[in-house]
Amino acid sequence: MSNPEIRELEAFLALAEELHFGRAGERLYLSQSRISQLLRALESRIGGRLVDRTSRRVRLTPLGEQLHVGLRPAFDAIVATIDAVRDTARGLGGVLRVGFQGTANDLFLRAVTAFRDGHPDCAAEIVEIPLSDPFGAVHRGEVDAAVVLMPVLDDALVLGPVFSARPLTLAVSARHPYARRPAVDAEELASGPLIGIAGAAPEYWRLVQAPAVTPGGRAIPAGPAVSSLQEGLALVRAGRGAMLLCDPTADYYGSHAVAFVPVTGLPESSLALVWHRNHETARIRGFARALADVTGDAGAAG
């Protein structure tokens, strides 16, 4: 029996994870018929059916499940090794695109500078990504990695250095009753609308940035949902609601029209570097080490 070709393995992995011939083809920029052809070739080499296909669904056979479980980590390791060797051969050259949400804080910018200093052959570019879609740019390959607000509960993403843990503040209009308060308890969030985040962000993530209930279980009225930080602050200035923000963002966007009041009783907000598990490169690992060095996250510097 001849050994499978790399394209056959790629097609099988895409199909095993999408369970749809059309989506698997889109993922690899191939037609559905080409995916079917590659699958048949692989099944012929193996000597058994890997996929059951009906008019309504696609599912793996037990043989397909066994192949997927064993093949995915091995395939990822091969791709990562080739990427690492290629980057070494190129002196880690090329372009690294790193996304950020809202504001590029000082630690992030220091890491970018450190990476550029350590890898002069690699151009590091920073790109603002929508507040409403923290992970989409990484999944679509528009950026190589991104600094996003926690939490991150996406198995397809690698969680790199976690940093900048800071208390939350409540952004309110300067005319708001809380504007001159030294602090606000989390239970007091139930007294007025809280501006939320619209778009493609997963619900678990949106509910951390704009919770629906207080820690004590009181309902928090939902205000308008926004796609960007600037849009949210404009609504705050207009008195349409309050918005939870981390301390560094409040420092950066200080304004006479908006007051930033510390909130007690909520967990701190943190940032994290993430990248796609299937697209890890030596450049990404180099930037993760630079960020870990700057932030002191030694556990993520390996």
PDB file of C-alpha atoms in Angstrom, residues 11-302:
ATOM      1  CA  ALA A  11      -8.853  16.999   3.115  1.00  0.00           C
ATOM      2  CA  PHE A  12      -9.707  14.301   5.648  1.00  0.00           C
ATOM      3  CA  LEU A  13      -8.864  16.527   8.622  1.00  0.00           C
ATOM      4  CA  ALA A  14     -10.929  19.399   7.231  1.00  0.00           C
ATOM      5  CA  LEU A  15     -13.879  17.090   6.611  1.00  0.00           C
ATOM      6  CA  ALA A  16     -13.554  15.425  10.026  1.00  0.00           C
ATOM      7  CA  GLU A  17     -13.758  18.831  11.715  1.00  0.00           C
ATOM      8  CA  GLU A  18     -16.339  20.519   9.486  1.00  0.00           C
ATOM      9  CA  LEU A  19     -18.504  17.411   8.837  1.00  0.00           C
ATOM     10  CA  HIS A  20     -19.590  19.123   5.637  1.00  0.00           C
ATOM     11  CA  PHE A  21     -18.029  18.670   2.197  1.00  0.00           C
ATOM     12  CA  GLY A  22     -18.753  22.239   1.136  1.00  0.00           C
ATOM     13  CA  ARG A  23     -17.227  23.858   4.226  1.00  0.00           C
ATOM     14  CA  ALA A  24     -14.229  21.520   4.074  1.00  0.00           C
ATOM     15  CA  GLY A  25     -13.697  22.593   0.473  1.00  0.00           C
ATOM     16  CA  GLU A  26     -13.973  26.298   1.371  1.00  0.00           C
ATOM     17  CA  ARG A  27     -11.437  25.806   4.151  1.00  0.00           C
ATOM     18  CA  LEU A  28      -8.890  24.356   1.703  1.00  0.00           C
ATOM     19  CA  TYR A  29      -9.985  26.396  -1.332  1.00  0.00           C
ATOM     20  CA  LEU A  30     -11.035  23.205  -3.125  1.00  0.00           C
ATOM     21  CA  SER A  31     -14.283  22.070  -4.737  1.00  0.00           C
ATOM     22  CA  GLN A  32     -16.589  19.558  -3.042  1.00  0.00           C
ATOM     23  CA  SER A  33     -15.836  17.056  -5.790  1.00  0.00           C
ATOM     24  CA  ARG A  34     -12.092  17.408  -5.168  1.00  0.00           C
ATOM     25  CA  ILE A  35     -12.627  16.777  -1.425  1.00  0.00           C
ATOM     26  CA  SER A  36     -14.629  13.643  -2.319  1.00  0.00           C
ATOM     27  CA  GLN A  37     -11.896  12.511  -4.700  1.00  0.00           C
ATOM     28  CA  LEU A  38      -9.158  12.954  -2.102  1.00  0.00           C
ATOM     29  CA  LEU A  39     -11.246  11.147   0.530  1.00  0.00           C
ATOM     30  CA  ARG A  40     -11.846   8.188  -1.780  1.00  0.00           C
ATOM     31  CA  ALA A  41      -8.127   7.990  -2.536  1.00  0.00           C
ATOM     32  CA  LEU A  42      -7.285   7.957   1.185  1.00  0.00           C
ATOM     33  CA  GLU A  43      -9.934   5.337   1.940  1.00  0.00           C
ATOM     34  CA  SER A  44      -8.522   3.197  -0.865  1.00  0.00           C
ATOM     35  CA  ARG A  45      -5.015   3.434   0.588  1.00  0.00           C
ATOM     36  CA  ILE A  46      -6.258   2.574   4.086  1.00  0.00           C
ATOM     37  CA  GLY A  47      -8.676  -0.135   2.986  1.00  0.00           C
ATOM     38  CA  GLY A  48     -11.785   1.014   4.820  1.00  0.00           C
ATOM     39  CA  ARG A  49     -14.460   3.688   4.981  1.00  0.00           C
ATOM     40  CA  LEU A  50     -13.604   6.765   7.004  1.00  0.00           C
ATOM     41  CA  VAL A  51     -16.816   8.748   6.518  1.00  0.00           C
ATOM     42  CA  ASP A  52     -20.518   7.882   6.371  1.00  0.00           C
ATOM     43  CA  ARG A  53     -22.349  10.307   4.116  1.00  0.00           C
ATOM     44  CA  THR A  54     -26.119  10.640   3.679  1.00  0.00           C
ATOM     45  CA  SER A  55     -28.262  13.346   2.102  1.00  0.00           C
ATOM     46  CA  ARG A  56     -28.672  14.965   5.512  1.00  0.00           C
ATOM     47  CA  ARG A  57     -25.434  14.510   7.424  1.00  0.00           C
ATOM     48  CA  VAL A  58     -21.767  13.568   7.372  1.00  0.00           C
ATOM     49  CA  ARG A  59     -20.171  11.645  10.211  1.00  0.00           C
ATOM     50  CA  LEU A  60     -16.984   9.743  10.864  1.00  0.00           C
ATOM     51  CA  THR A  61     -16.952   5.980  11.006  1.00  0.00           C
ATOM     52  CA  PRO A  62     -15.158   4.352  13.969  1.00  0.00           C
ATOM     53  CA  LEU A  63     -12.163   3.949  11.647  1.00  0.00           C
ATOM     54  CA  GLY A  64     -12.371   7.631  10.769  1.00  0.00           C
ATOM     55  CA  GLU A  65     -12.566   8.608  14.441  1.00  0.00           C
ATOM     56  CA  GLN A  66      -9.442   6.572  15.160  1.00  0.00           C
ATOM     57  CA  LEU A  67      -7.567   8.194  12.295  1.00  0.00           C
ATOM     58  CA  HIS A  68      -8.650  11.714  13.292  1.00  0.00           C
ATOM     59  CA  VAL A  69      -7.611  11.319  16.928  1.00  0.00           C
ATOM     60  CA  GLY A  70      -4.176  10.066  15.981  1.00  0.00           C
ATOM     61  CA  LEU A  71      -3.584  12.190  12.904  1.00  0.00           C
ATOM     62  CA  ARG A  72      -4.466  15.701  14.122  1.00  0.00           C
ATOM     63  CA  PRO A  73      -1.650  16.153  16.692  1.00  0.00           C
ATOM     64  CA  ALA A  74       0.887  14.457  14.404  1.00  0.00           C
ATOM     65  CA  PHE A  75      -0.130  16.631  11.445  1.00  0.00           C
ATOM     66  CA  ASP A  76       0.026  19.804  13.567  1.00  0.00           C
ATOM     67  CA  ALA A  77       3.500  18.831  14.756  1.00  0.00           C
ATOM     68  CA  ILE A  78       4.684  18.346  11.170  1.00  0.00           C
ATOM     69  CA  VAL A  79       3.288  21.730  10.092  1.00  0.00           C
ATOM     70  CA  ALA A  80       4.792  23.483  13.128  1.00  0.00           C
ATOM     71  CA  THR A  81       8.174  21.876  12.501  1.00  0.00           C
ATOM     72  CA  ILE A  82       8.194  22.896   8.851  1.00  0.00           C
ATOM     73  CA  ASP A  83       7.171  26.452   9.784  1.00  0.00           C
ATOM     74  CA  ALA A  84       9.885  26.640  12.427  1.00  0.00           C
ATOM     75  CA  VAL A  85      12.577  25.363  10.058  1.00  0.00           C
ATOM     76  CA  ARG A  86      11.410  27.709   7.313  1.00  0.00           C
ATOM     77  CA  ASP A  87      11.484  30.671   9.694  1.00  0.00           C
ATOM     78  CA  THR A  88      14.945  29.681  10.904  1.00  0.00           C
ATOM     79  CA  ALA A  89      16.156  29.481   7.321  1.00  0.00           C
ATOM     80  CA  ARG A  90      14.738  32.943   6.723  1.00  0.00           C
ATOM     81  CA  GLY A  91      16.218  34.352   9.912  1.00  0.00           C
ATOM     82  CA  LEU A  92      12.668  34.773  11.301  1.00  0.00           C
ATOM     83  CA  GLY A  93      12.040  37.246   8.520  1.00  0.00           C
ATOM     84  CA  GLY A  94       8.749  38.234   6.988  1.00  0.00           C
ATOM     85  CA  VAL A  95       5.840  40.049   8.582  1.00  0.00           C
ATOM     86  CA  LEU A  96       4.131  39.446  11.927  1.00  0.00           C
ATOM     87  CA  ARG A  97       0.682  41.016  12.267  1.00  0.00           C
ATOM     88  CA  VAL A  98      -0.607  41.348  15.831  1.00  0.00           C
ATOM     89  CA  GLY A  99      -4.115  42.578  16.574  1.00  0.00           C
ATOM     90  CA  PHE A 100      -5.299  44.529  19.601  1.00  0.00           C
ATOM     91  CA  GLN A 101      -8.691  45.620  20.930  1.00  0.00           C
ATOM     92  CA  GLY A 102      -9.564  49.179  21.839  1.00  0.00           C
ATOM     93  CA  THR A 103      -6.191  50.494  22.959  1.00  0.00           C
ATOM     94  CA  ALA A 104      -2.620  49.315  22.485  1.00  0.00           C
ATOM     95  CA  ASN A 105      -1.443  49.561  26.087  1.00  0.00           C
ATOM     96  CA  ASP A 106       2.114  50.281  27.198  1.00  0.00           C
ATOM     97  CA  LEU A 107       3.108  46.669  27.921  1.00  0.00           C
ATOM     98  CA  PHE A 108       1.922  45.556  24.496  1.00  0.00           C
ATOM     99  CA  LEU A 109       3.809  48.349  22.728  1.00  0.00           C
ATOM    100  CA  ARG A 110       6.959  47.607  24.736  1.00  0.00           C
ATOM    101  CA  ALA A 111       6.721  43.968  23.645  1.00  0.00           C
ATOM    102  CA  VAL A 112       6.377  45.038  20.006  1.00  0.00           C
ATOM    103  CA  THR A 113       9.502  47.194  20.359  1.00  0.00           C
ATOM    104  CA  ALA A 114      11.421  44.380  22.063  1.00  0.00           C
ATOM    105  CA  PHE A 115      10.423  41.928  19.332  1.00  0.00           C
ATOM    106  CA  ARG A 116      11.491  44.344  16.589  1.00  0.00           C
ATOM    107  CA  ASP A 117      14.825  44.958  18.325  1.00  0.00           C
ATOM    108  CA  GLY A 118      15.456  41.231  18.697  1.00  0.00           C
ATOM    109  CA  HIS A 119      14.316  40.313  15.177  1.00  0.00           C
ATOM    110  CA  PRO A 120      15.295  43.142  12.829  1.00  0.00           C
ATOM    111  CA  ASP A 121      14.551  40.972   9.772  1.00  0.00           C
ATOM    112  CA  CYS A 122      10.892  40.635  10.782  1.00  0.00           C
ATOM    113  CA  ALA A 123       8.441  43.504  10.336  1.00  0.00           C
ATOM    114  CA  ALA A 124       5.981  43.634  13.243  1.00  0.00           C
ATOM    115  CA  GLU A 125       2.702  45.357  12.394  1.00  0.00           C
ATOM    116  CA  ILE A 126      -0.101  46.130  14.852  1.00  0.00           C
ATOM    117  CA  VAL A 127      -3.712  46.088  13.709  1.00  0.00           C
ATOM    118  CA  GLU A 128      -6.820  47.201  15.578  1.00  0.00           C
ATOM    119  CA  ILE A 129      -9.473  44.476  15.657  1.00  0.00           C
ATOM    120  CA  PRO A 130     -13.148  45.063  16.445  1.00  0.00           C
ATOM    121  CA  LEU A 131     -14.259  45.003  20.054  1.00  0.00           C
ATOM    122  CA  SER A 132     -17.271  43.043  18.822  1.00  0.00           C
ATOM    123  CA  ASP A 133     -15.193  40.231  17.258  1.00  0.00           C
ATOM    124  CA  PRO A 134     -12.170  39.435  19.441  1.00  0.00           C
ATOM    125  CA  PHE A 135     -11.233  36.112  17.861  1.00  0.00           C
ATOM    126  CA  GLY A 136     -12.492  36.379  14.284  1.00  0.00           C
ATOM    127  CA  ALA A 137      -9.389  38.014  12.805  1.00  0.00           C
ATOM    128  CA  VAL A 138      -7.211  35.191  14.188  1.00  0.00           C
ATOM    129  CA  HIS A 139      -9.540  32.492  12.853  1.00  0.00           C
ATOM    130  CA  ARG A 140      -9.678  34.139   9.412  1.00  0.00           C
ATOM    131  CA  GLY A 141      -5.907  34.618   9.244  1.00  0.00           C
ATOM    132  CA  GLU A 142      -6.156  38.413   9.053  1.00  0.00           C
ATOM    133  CA  VAL A 143      -3.689  38.628  11.933  1.00  0.00           C
ATOM    134  CA  ASP A 144      -1.134  36.094  13.167  1.00  0.00           C
ATOM    135  CA  ALA A 145      -1.966  36.686  16.827  1.00  0.00           C
ATOM    136  CA  ALA A 146      -4.062  39.093  18.870  1.00  0.00           C
ATOM    137  CA  VAL A 147      -4.125  40.669  22.313  1.00  0.00           C
ATOM    138  CA  VAL A 148      -7.692  40.282  23.551  1.00  0.00           C
ATOM    139  CA  LEU A 149      -9.705  40.703  26.709  1.00  0.00           C
ATOM    140  CA  MET A 150     -10.117  37.565  28.772  1.00  0.00           C
ATOM    141  CA  PRO A 151     -11.728  35.065  29.039  1.00  0.00           C
ATOM    142  CA  VAL A 152     -10.708  32.821  26.134  1.00  0.00           C
ATOM    143  CA  LEU A 153     -12.580  29.497  25.914  1.00  0.00           C
ATOM    144  CA  ASP A 154     -11.832  28.525  22.319  1.00  0.00           C
ATOM    145  CA  ASP A 155     -10.127  25.167  21.830  1.00  0.00           C
ATOM    146  CA  ALA A 156      -8.793  26.249  18.429  1.00  0.00           C
ATOM    147  CA  LEU A 157      -6.774  29.052  20.035  1.00  0.00           C
ATOM    148  CA  VAL A 158      -3.537  28.855  21.999  1.00  0.00           C
ATOM    149  CA  LEU A 159      -3.551  31.003  25.139  1.00  0.00           C
ATOM    150  CA  GLY A 160      -0.215  32.777  25.447  1.00  0.00           C
ATOM    151  CA  PRO A 161       0.896  35.299  28.080  1.00  0.00           C
ATOM    152  CA  VAL A 162      -1.896  36.640  30.293  1.00  0.00           C
ATOM    153  CA  PHE A 163      -1.103  40.083  31.624  1.00  0.00           C
ATOM    154  CA  SER A 164      -2.299  43.499  32.754  1.00  0.00           C
ATOM    155  CA  ALA A 165      -4.725  42.272  35.419  1.00  0.00           C
ATOM    156  CA  ARG A 166      -6.424  45.451  36.599  1.00  0.00           C
ATOM    157  CA  PRO A 167      -9.660  46.379  38.400  1.00  0.00           C
ATOM    158  CA  LEU A 168     -12.696  47.335  36.381  1.00  0.00           C
ATOM    159  CA  THR A 169     -14.088  50.838  36.233  1.00  0.00           C
ATOM    160  CA  LEU A 170     -17.547  52.044  35.273  1.00  0.00           C
ATOM    161  CA  ALA A 171     -17.630  54.681  32.552  1.00  0.00           C
ATOM    162  CA  VAL A 172     -20.547  57.025  33.115  1.00  0.00           C
ATOM    163  CA  SER A 173     -21.588  60.405  31.836  1.00  0.00           C
ATOM    164  CA  ALA A 174     -20.221  63.331  33.842  1.00  0.00           C
ATOM    165  CA  ARG A 175     -23.878  64.094  34.650  1.00  0.00           C
ATOM    166  CA  HIS A 176     -24.534  60.609  36.076  1.00  0.00           C
ATOM    167  CA  PRO A 177     -25.257  60.318  39.842  1.00  0.00           C
ATOM    168  CA  TYR A 178     -22.233  58.001  40.202  1.00  0.00           C
ATOM    169  CA  ALA A 179     -19.826  60.403  38.469  1.00  0.00           C
ATOM    170  CA  ARG A 180     -18.534  61.920  41.713  1.00  0.00           C
ATOM    171  CA  ARG A 181     -18.549  58.706  43.750  1.00  0.00           C
ATOM    172  CA  PRO A 182     -15.171  57.316  44.932  1.00  0.00           C
ATOM    173  CA  ALA A 183     -16.338  53.794  44.003  1.00  0.00           C
ATOM    174  CA  VAL A 184     -19.386  51.777  42.998  1.00  0.00           C
ATOM    175  CA  ASP A 185     -20.287  48.334  44.330  1.00  0.00           C
ATOM    176  CA  ALA A 186     -21.067  45.682  41.728  1.00  0.00           C
ATOM    177  CA  GLU A 187     -24.588  45.319  43.128  1.00  0.00           C
ATOM    178  CA  GLU A 188     -25.275  48.935  42.173  1.00  0.00           C
ATOM    179  CA  LEU A 189     -24.943  48.041  38.489  1.00  0.00           C
ATOM    180  CA  ALA A 190     -28.571  46.932  38.731  1.00  0.00           C
ATOM    181  CA  SER A 191     -29.656  50.571  38.979  1.00  0.00           C
ATOM    182  CA  GLY A 192     -29.232  51.466  35.314  1.00  0.00           C
ATOM    183  CA  PRO A 193     -28.577  50.208  31.772  1.00  0.00           C
ATOM    184  CA  LEU A 194     -25.188  48.707  30.978  1.00  0.00           C
ATOM    185  CA  ILE A 195     -23.875  49.090  27.451  1.00  0.00           C
ATOM    186  CA  GLY A 196     -23.158  45.708  25.891  1.00  0.00           C
ATOM    187  CA  ILE A 197     -21.138  44.401  22.955  1.00  0.00           C
ATOM    188  CA  ALA A 198     -22.752  43.393  19.690  1.00  0.00           C
ATOM    189  CA  GLY A 199     -21.439  41.316  16.825  1.00  0.00           C
ATOM    190  CA  ALA A 200     -19.675  37.982  16.521  1.00  0.00           C
ATOM    191  CA  ALA A 201     -18.159  37.832  20.017  1.00  0.00           C
ATOM    192  CA  PRO A 202     -19.197  34.601  21.776  1.00  0.00           C
ATOM    193  CA  GLU A 203     -21.880  34.965  24.426  1.00  0.00           C
ATOM    194  CA  TYR A 204     -19.654  33.818  27.299  1.00  0.00           C
ATOM    195  CA  TRP A 205     -17.191  36.585  26.432  1.00  0.00           C
ATOM    196  CA  ARG A 206     -19.844  39.287  26.029  1.00  0.00           C
ATOM    197  CA  LEU A 207     -21.412  38.416  29.377  1.00  0.00           C
ATOM    198  CA  VAL A 208     -18.086  38.943  31.148  1.00  0.00           C
ATOM    199  CA  GLN A 209     -17.630  42.373  29.560  1.00  0.00           C
ATOM    200  CA  ALA A 210     -21.266  43.339  30.211  1.00  0.00           C
ATOM    201  CA  PRO A 211     -22.848  40.968  32.761  1.00  0.00           C
ATOM    202  CA  ALA A 212     -26.617  40.442  32.810  1.00  0.00           C
ATOM    203  CA  VAL A 213     -26.761  40.003  36.586  1.00  0.00           C
ATOM    204  CA  THR A 214     -24.794  41.232  39.589  1.00  0.00           C
ATOM    205  CA  PRO A 215     -22.759  38.780  41.717  1.00  0.00           C
ATOM    206  CA  GLY A 216     -25.746  38.726  44.079  1.00  0.00           C
ATOM    207  CA  GLY A 217     -28.151  37.777  41.289  1.00  0.00           C
ATOM    208  CA  ARG A 218     -29.861  41.125  40.658  1.00  0.00           C
ATOM    209  CA  ALA A 219     -30.740  41.769  37.025  1.00  0.00           C
ATOM    210  CA  ILE A 220     -28.721  44.464  35.269  1.00  0.00           C
ATOM    211  CA  PRO A 221     -30.765  46.355  32.652  1.00  0.00           C
ATOM    212  CA  ALA A 222     -29.329  45.930  29.160  1.00  0.00           C
ATOM    213  CA  GLY A 223     -28.415  49.106  27.354  1.00  0.00           C
ATOM    214  CA  PRO A 224     -27.482  49.511  23.674  1.00  0.00           C
ATOM    215  CA  ALA A 225     -25.011  47.035  22.186  1.00  0.00           C
ATOM    216  CA  VAL A 226     -21.975  48.497  20.404  1.00  0.00           C
ATOM    217  CA  SER A 227     -19.315  47.255  18.010  1.00  0.00           C
ATOM    218  CA  SER A 228     -16.444  49.497  19.088  1.00  0.00           C
ATOM    219  CA  LEU A 229     -15.075  51.156  22.204  1.00  0.00           C
ATOM    220  CA  GLN A 230     -15.436  54.592  20.620  1.00  0.00           C
ATOM    221  CA  GLU A 231     -19.122  53.917  19.901  1.00  0.00           C
ATOM    222  CA  GLY A 232     -19.667  52.802  23.488  1.00  0.00           C
ATOM    223  CA  LEU A 233     -18.010  55.899  24.950  1.00  0.00           C
ATOM    224  CA  ALA A 234     -20.083  58.124  22.667  1.00  0.00           C
ATOM    225  CA  LEU A 235     -23.234  56.545  24.104  1.00  0.00           C
ATOM    226  CA  VAL A 236     -21.860  56.991  27.625  1.00  0.00           C
ATOM    227  CA  ARG A 237     -21.300  60.694  26.950  1.00  0.00           C
ATOM    228  CA  ALA A 238     -24.864  60.919  25.648  1.00  0.00           C
ATOM    229  CA  GLY A 239     -26.206  59.383  28.859  1.00  0.00           C
ATOM    230  CA  ARG A 240     -27.514  56.220  27.169  1.00  0.00           C
ATOM    231  CA  GLY A 241     -25.930  53.918  29.738  1.00  0.00           C
ATOM    232  CA  ALA A 242     -22.761  52.958  31.597  1.00  0.00           C
ATOM    233  CA  MET A 243     -19.915  50.766  30.327  1.00  0.00           C
ATOM    234  CA  LEU A 244     -17.471  48.505  32.148  1.00  0.00           C
ATOM    235  CA  LEU A 245     -13.839  49.119  31.175  1.00  0.00           C
ATOM    236  CA  CYS A 246     -10.464  48.074  32.530  1.00  0.00           C
ATOM    237  CA  ASP A 247      -8.284  50.650  34.284  1.00  0.00           C
ATOM    238  CA  PRO A 248      -5.747  51.203  31.452  1.00  0.00           C
ATOM    239  CA  THR A 249      -8.524  51.925  28.973  1.00  0.00           C
ATOM    240  CA  ALA A 250     -10.047  54.421  31.379  1.00  0.00           C
ATOM    241  CA  ASP A 251      -6.673  56.123  31.770  1.00  0.00           C
ATOM    242  CA  TYR A 252      -6.235  56.372  28.017  1.00  0.00           C
ATOM    243  CA  TYR A 253      -9.734  57.674  27.284  1.00  0.00           C
ATOM    244  CA  GLY A 254      -9.986  60.148  30.153  1.00  0.00           C
ATOM    245  CA  SER A 255     -12.446  62.911  29.265  1.00  0.00           C
ATOM    246  CA  HIS A 256     -14.201  65.765  31.002  1.00  0.00           C
ATOM    247  CA  ALA A 257     -17.478  64.400  29.602  1.00  0.00           C
ATOM    248  CA  VAL A 258     -16.968  60.861  30.972  1.00  0.00           C
ATOM    249  CA  ALA A 259     -16.221  59.825  34.548  1.00  0.00           C
ATOM    250  CA  PHE A 260     -14.475  56.512  35.316  1.00  0.00           C
ATOM    251  CA  VAL A 261     -15.540  55.163  38.694  1.00  0.00           C
ATOM    252  CA  PRO A 262     -13.812  52.118  40.276  1.00  0.00           C
ATOM    253  CA  VAL A 263     -16.067  49.069  40.688  1.00  0.00           C
ATOM    254  CA  THR A 264     -15.715  46.778  43.698  1.00  0.00           C
ATOM    255  CA  GLY A 265     -16.987  43.205  43.855  1.00  0.00           C
ATOM    256  CA  LEU A 266     -16.059  42.105  40.316  1.00  0.00           C
ATOM    257  CA  PRO A 267     -13.041  40.066  39.149  1.00  0.00           C
ATOM    258  CA  GLU A 268     -10.154  41.971  37.611  1.00  0.00           C
ATOM    259  CA  SER A 269      -9.926  42.340  33.851  1.00  0.00           C
ATOM    260  CA  SER A 270      -6.938  40.780  32.058  1.00  0.00           C
ATOM    261  CA  LEU A 271      -5.484  40.715  28.572  1.00  0.00           C
ATOM    262  CA  ALA A 272      -4.055  37.702  26.774  1.00  0.00           C
ATOM    263  CA  LEU A 273      -2.151  36.940  23.594  1.00  0.00           C
ATOM    264  CA  VAL A 274      -3.849  34.269  21.477  1.00  0.00           C
ATOM    265  CA  TRP A 275      -3.106  32.605  18.150  1.00  0.00           C
ATOM    266  CA  HIS A 276      -4.579  29.782  16.099  1.00  0.00           C
ATOM    267  CA  ARG A 277      -3.404  26.334  17.091  1.00  0.00           C
ATOM    268  CA  ASN A 278      -3.021  25.235  13.466  1.00  0.00           C
ATOM    269  CA  HIS A 279      -1.086  28.313  12.336  1.00  0.00           C
ATOM    270  CA  GLU A 280       1.636  28.663  14.955  1.00  0.00           C
ATOM    271  CA  THR A 281       4.980  29.904  13.627  1.00  0.00           C
ATOM    272  CA  ALA A 282       8.389  30.766  15.012  1.00  0.00           C
ATOM    273  CA  ARG A 283       7.485  34.450  14.598  1.00  0.00           C
ATOM    274  CA  ILE A 284       4.456  34.049  16.859  1.00  0.00           C
ATOM    275  CA  ARG A 285       6.478  32.139  19.426  1.00  0.00           C
ATOM    276  CA  GLY A 286       9.138  34.853  19.309  1.00  0.00           C
ATOM    277  CA  PHE A 287       6.580  37.574  19.967  1.00  0.00           C
ATOM    278  CA  ALA A 288       5.017  35.530  22.780  1.00  0.00           C
ATOM    279  CA  ARG A 289       8.445  35.287  24.422  1.00  0.00           C
ATOM    280  CA  ALA A 290       8.965  39.034  24.029  1.00  0.00           C
ATOM    281  CA  LEU A 291       5.579  39.753  25.603  1.00  0.00           C
ATOM    282  CA  ALA A 292       6.228  37.271  28.411  1.00  0.00           C
ATOM    283  CA  ASP A 293       9.568  38.932  29.141  1.00  0.00           C
ATOM    284  CA  VAL A 294       7.976  42.375  29.276  1.00  0.00           C
ATOM    285  CA  THR A 295       4.989  41.301  31.389  1.00  0.00           C
ATOM    286  CA  GLY A 296       6.809  38.815  33.639  1.00  0.00           C
ATOM    287  CA  ASP A 297       4.655  35.853  32.537  1.00  0.00           C
ATOM    288  CA  ALA A 298       7.519  33.355  32.694  1.00  0.00           C
ATOM    289  CA  GLY A 299       5.199  30.379  32.266  1.00  0.00           C
ATOM    290  CA  ALA A 300       4.319  31.489  28.731  1.00  0.00           C
ATOM    291  CA  ALA A 301       7.839  32.227  27.557  1.00  0.00           C
ATOM    292  CA  GLY A 302       8.794  28.673  26.526  1.00  0.00           C
TER     293      GLY A 302
END
